[in-house]
C-alpha cells in the first residue's frame, strides 16, 4: 500500500527565505528615492539608483520564490505565483489610486482627465509606455502616477521570467537561462545607451521595458546562480572577505547616488549596469550570511523596509500635492513631507498590505488592522479609482 502523498504547502505560505539585510537594503533604496525625488542636492542620483536596486531585488526574489515550487514547476505553480504577486501589489496600488482620485476630485478636478488615462494604462499593464506618447498627448504638468512605471516594468518582466522558468526545467537549461539573462542585460544596456543619444529617444530610453530590463535580469541571473546556505553564514577569513566586498559594493552604490553634474549621461551609458552589479554583490553577500546582513537589520531600517512599497507608492503624489521639489526645499516643509509619506505608508501597510497581501516577510512592527477593515478600505479605494477612471475620460467630440 502506497503511503499518502504529503499535502502541498499552501501557496500563501510560500515565500523566499527572509533576510533582515534585504529589508534594510530596500529601506536604503526607498529613502534614496524619496529624498532624490524631492530634489535634495546632496542626493541627485538617489531616485535613479534606488529604482535600479529595487529592480535587482525584484528579479532575485521572484526567481527565488519560483524555485520554492521545485525544479518541476507546473503551470498551476506559475498561476499561484502570479496570484501571490498580485495580492502583494494590487491592494496597496488601488488604495493609492483611490486616495489620489479623491484628492484631485476635491482640489483639482481639471486634472482628473489626465489621471484617468494614466490609471487605465497602469491597470492594464501599459503604464511604462504612457510617457512615450507624443508630446501633444501629454499634459504640461507632471502626472500624479508617473512614478508607477517601474512597477509596471517589473510586472511585465516578472511574468516573462515565470514563463521562461516554466519552459526551461532542467539544470542545464537553467544554466543557459542564466547566461541568456546576462546577455540580455548587456543588450538592454546597449539599447539604453543608443536611444539616450538619439534626439527623439530620451523618453523611450528612460521608460521603455527593454531599455530598463537590465536590473531585473541581473537579479534573475543572481538567483539562478546563488544557492542558499542551509547551515548558517560564512565564517572566518572568508566571511571577512565577503563582508569587505559587500561594504565596498554598498559604498559604491551610495557614491553613485551622490554623483552631481551630468550624472544621467554616464548612467544611461553603462552606469546603471554598474549599479545593478553592485546591488547584486550586496544581495549575494547578505544571502551568504556575512555580517552585512546584521548590519542592515536595525529595527528602524526594518520598519522602513517593510513599508517600502507603500512609501514608494505615496511619495510622488504627496510631493506633487505639496507643490513639487521646490516647495519642500525648506527643512520644515521637507520634514512634514516625509512625515506625511511615512504615515500614509504605515496606514497602508497595517490596514491593506499585511491583512490582504500576506505581508509576512518578518514579524510585524506593531499591530495590523482587522481584515474586514482592510477589505472595506480597499473596496472603497478601488471603487473611487474605478469611478474616476471611467467617468472622467475625454468627452465625446
mmCIF file with all atom_site columns, N, CA and C in Angstrom, residues 4 29 71 119 131 133 144 146 162 188 191 193 196 271 281 334 390:
data_model
loop_
_atom_site.group_PDB
_atom_site.id
_atom_site.type_symbol
_atom_site.label_atom_id
_atom_site.label_alt_id
_atom_site.label_comp_id
_atom_site.label_asym_id
_atom_site.label_entity_id
_atom_site.label_seq_id
_atom_site.pdbx_PDB_ins_code
_atom_site.Cartn_x
_atom_site.Cartn_y
_atom_site.Cartn_z
_atom_site.occupancy
_atom_site.B_iso_or_equiv
_atom_site.pdbx_formal_charge
_atom_site.auth_seq_id
_atom_site.auth_comp_id
_atom_site.auth_asym_id
_atom_site.auth_atom_id
_atom_site.pdbx_PDB_model_num
ATOM 1  N N  . UNK A 1 4   ? 0.506   7.816  1.873   1.00 0.00 ? 4   UNK A N  1
ATOM 2  C CA . UNK A 1 4   ? -0.167  9.002  1.328   1.00 0.00 ? 4   UNK A CA 1
ATOM 3  C C  . UNK A 1 4   ? 0.840   10.084 0.968   1.00 0.00 ? 4   UNK A C  1
ATOM 4  N N  . UNK A 1 29  ? 17.142  51.939 -0.327  1.00 0.00 ? 29  UNK A N  1
ATOM 5  C CA . UNK A 1 29  ? 16.747  52.293 -1.693  1.00 0.00 ? 29  UNK A CA 1
ATOM 6  C C  . UNK A 1 29  ? 15.560  53.239 -1.697  1.00 0.00 ? 29  UNK A C  1
ATOM 7  N N  . UNK A 1 71  ? 11.990  21.987 -8.917  1.00 0.00 ? 71  UNK A N  1
ATOM 8  C CA . UNK A 1 71  ? 12.550  22.003 -10.263 1.00 0.00 ? 71  UNK A CA 1
ATOM 9  C C  . UNK A 1 71  ? 11.485  21.717 -11.316 1.00 0.00 ? 71  UNK A C  1
ATOM 10 N N  . UNK A 1 119 ? -4.322  56.102 -15.193 1.00 0.00 ? 119 UNK A N  1
ATOM 11 C CA . UNK A 1 119 ? -4.779  54.966 -14.395 1.00 0.00 ? 119 UNK A CA 1
ATOM 12 C C  . UNK A 1 119 ? -5.130  53.775 -15.274 1.00 0.00 ? 119 UNK A C  1
ATOM 13 N N  . UNK A 1 131 ? 4.293   57.366 -20.881 1.00 0.00 ? 131 UNK A N  1
ATOM 14 C CA . UNK A 1 131 ? 5.139   58.550 -21.108 1.00 0.00 ? 131 UNK A CA 1
ATOM 15 C C  . UNK A 1 131 ? 5.747   58.616 -22.499 1.00 0.00 ? 131 UNK A C  1
ATOM 16 N N  . UNK A 1 133 ? 4.056   58.555 -25.278 1.00 0.00 ? 133 UNK A N  1
ATOM 17 C CA . UNK A 1 133 ? 3.133   59.149 -26.232 1.00 0.00 ? 133 UNK A CA 1
ATOM 18 C C  . UNK A 1 133 ? 3.690   60.463 -26.747 1.00 0.00 ? 133 UNK A C  1
ATOM 19 N N  . UNK A 1 144 ? 0.341   62.502 -11.592 1.00 0.00 ? 144 UNK A N  1
ATOM 20 C CA . UNK A 1 144 ? 0.393   62.079 -10.200 1.00 0.00 ? 144 UNK A CA 1
ATOM 21 C C  . UNK A 1 144 ? 0.760   60.600 -10.057 1.00 0.00 ? 144 UNK A C  1
ATOM 22 N N  . UNK A 1 146 ? 2.948   59.016 -12.500 1.00 0.00 ? 146 UNK A N  1
ATOM 23 C CA . UNK A 1 146 ? 4.010   58.672 -13.442 1.00 0.00 ? 146 UNK A CA 1
ATOM 24 C C  . UNK A 1 146 ? 5.103   57.826 -12.801 1.00 0.00 ? 146 UNK A C  1
ATOM 25 N N  . UNK A 1 162 ? 8.736   34.121 -15.249 1.00 0.00 ? 162 UNK A N  1
ATOM 26 C CA . UNK A 1 162 ? 7.979   32.962 -14.770 1.00 0.00 ? 162 UNK A CA 1
ATOM 27 C C  . UNK A 1 162 ? 7.684   31.987 -15.904 1.00 0.00 ? 162 UNK A C  1
ATOM 28 N N  . UNK A 1 188 ? 20.210  45.176 -23.164 1.00 0.00 ? 188 UNK A N  1
ATOM 29 C CA . UNK A 1 188 ? 19.346  46.254 -22.682 1.00 0.00 ? 188 UNK A CA 1
ATOM 30 C C  . UNK A 1 188 ? 20.155  47.509 -22.382 1.00 0.00 ? 188 UNK A C  1
ATOM 31 N N  . UNK A 1 191 ? 21.057  49.149 -25.674 1.00 0.00 ? 191 UNK A N  1
ATOM 32 C CA . UNK A 1 191 ? 19.886  49.834 -26.236 1.00 0.00 ? 191 UNK A CA 1
ATOM 33 C C  . UNK A 1 191 ? 19.602  51.133 -25.492 1.00 0.00 ? 191 UNK A C  1
ATOM 34 N N  . UNK A 1 193 ? 21.825  53.019 -23.998 1.00 0.00 ? 193 UNK A N  1
ATOM 35 C CA . UNK A 1 193 ? 22.849  53.996 -24.388 1.00 0.00 ? 193 UNK A CA 1
ATOM 36 C C  . UNK A 1 193 ? 22.566  54.569 -25.770 1.00 0.00 ? 193 UNK A C  1
ATOM 37 N N  . UNK A 1 196 ? 19.370  56.802 -25.722 1.00 0.00 ? 196 UNK A N  1
ATOM 38 C CA . UNK A 1 196 ? 19.547  58.031 -24.939 1.00 0.00 ? 196 UNK A CA 1
ATOM 39 C C  . UNK A 1 196 ? 20.338  59.077 -25.712 1.00 0.00 ? 196 UNK A C  1
ATOM 40 N N  . UNK A 1 271 ? 26.398  53.177 -16.675 1.00 0.00 ? 271 UNK A N  1
ATOM 41 C CA . UNK A 1 271 ? 26.427  53.381 -15.232 1.00 0.00 ? 271 UNK A CA 1
ATOM 42 C C  . UNK A 1 271 ? 25.361  52.596 -14.497 1.00 0.00 ? 271 UNK A C  1
ATOM 43 N N  . UNK A 1 281 ? 25.978  42.251 -5.853  1.00 0.00 ? 281 UNK A N  1
ATOM 44 C CA . UNK A 1 281 ? 27.034  41.845 -4.913  1.00 0.00 ? 281 UNK A CA 1
ATOM 45 C C  . UNK A 1 281 ? 26.545  41.996 -3.478  1.00 0.00 ? 281 UNK A C  1
ATOM 46 N N  . UNK A 1 334 ? 10.238  69.953 4.245   1.00 0.00 ? 334 UNK A N  1
ATOM 47 C CA . UNK A 1 334 ? 10.765  68.632 3.913   1.00 0.00 ? 334 UNK A CA 1
ATOM 48 C C  . UNK A 1 334 ? 10.416  67.620 4.997   1.00 0.00 ? 334 UNK A C  1
ATOM 49 N N  . UNK A 1 390 ? -13.382 55.767 -15.130 1.00 0.00 ? 390 UNK A N  1
ATOM 50 C CA . UNK A 1 390 ? -14.445 55.554 -16.112 1.00 0.00 ? 390 UNK A CA 1
ATOM 51 C C  . UNK A 1 390 ? -15.240 56.812 -16.419 1.00 0.00 ? 390 UNK A C  1
#
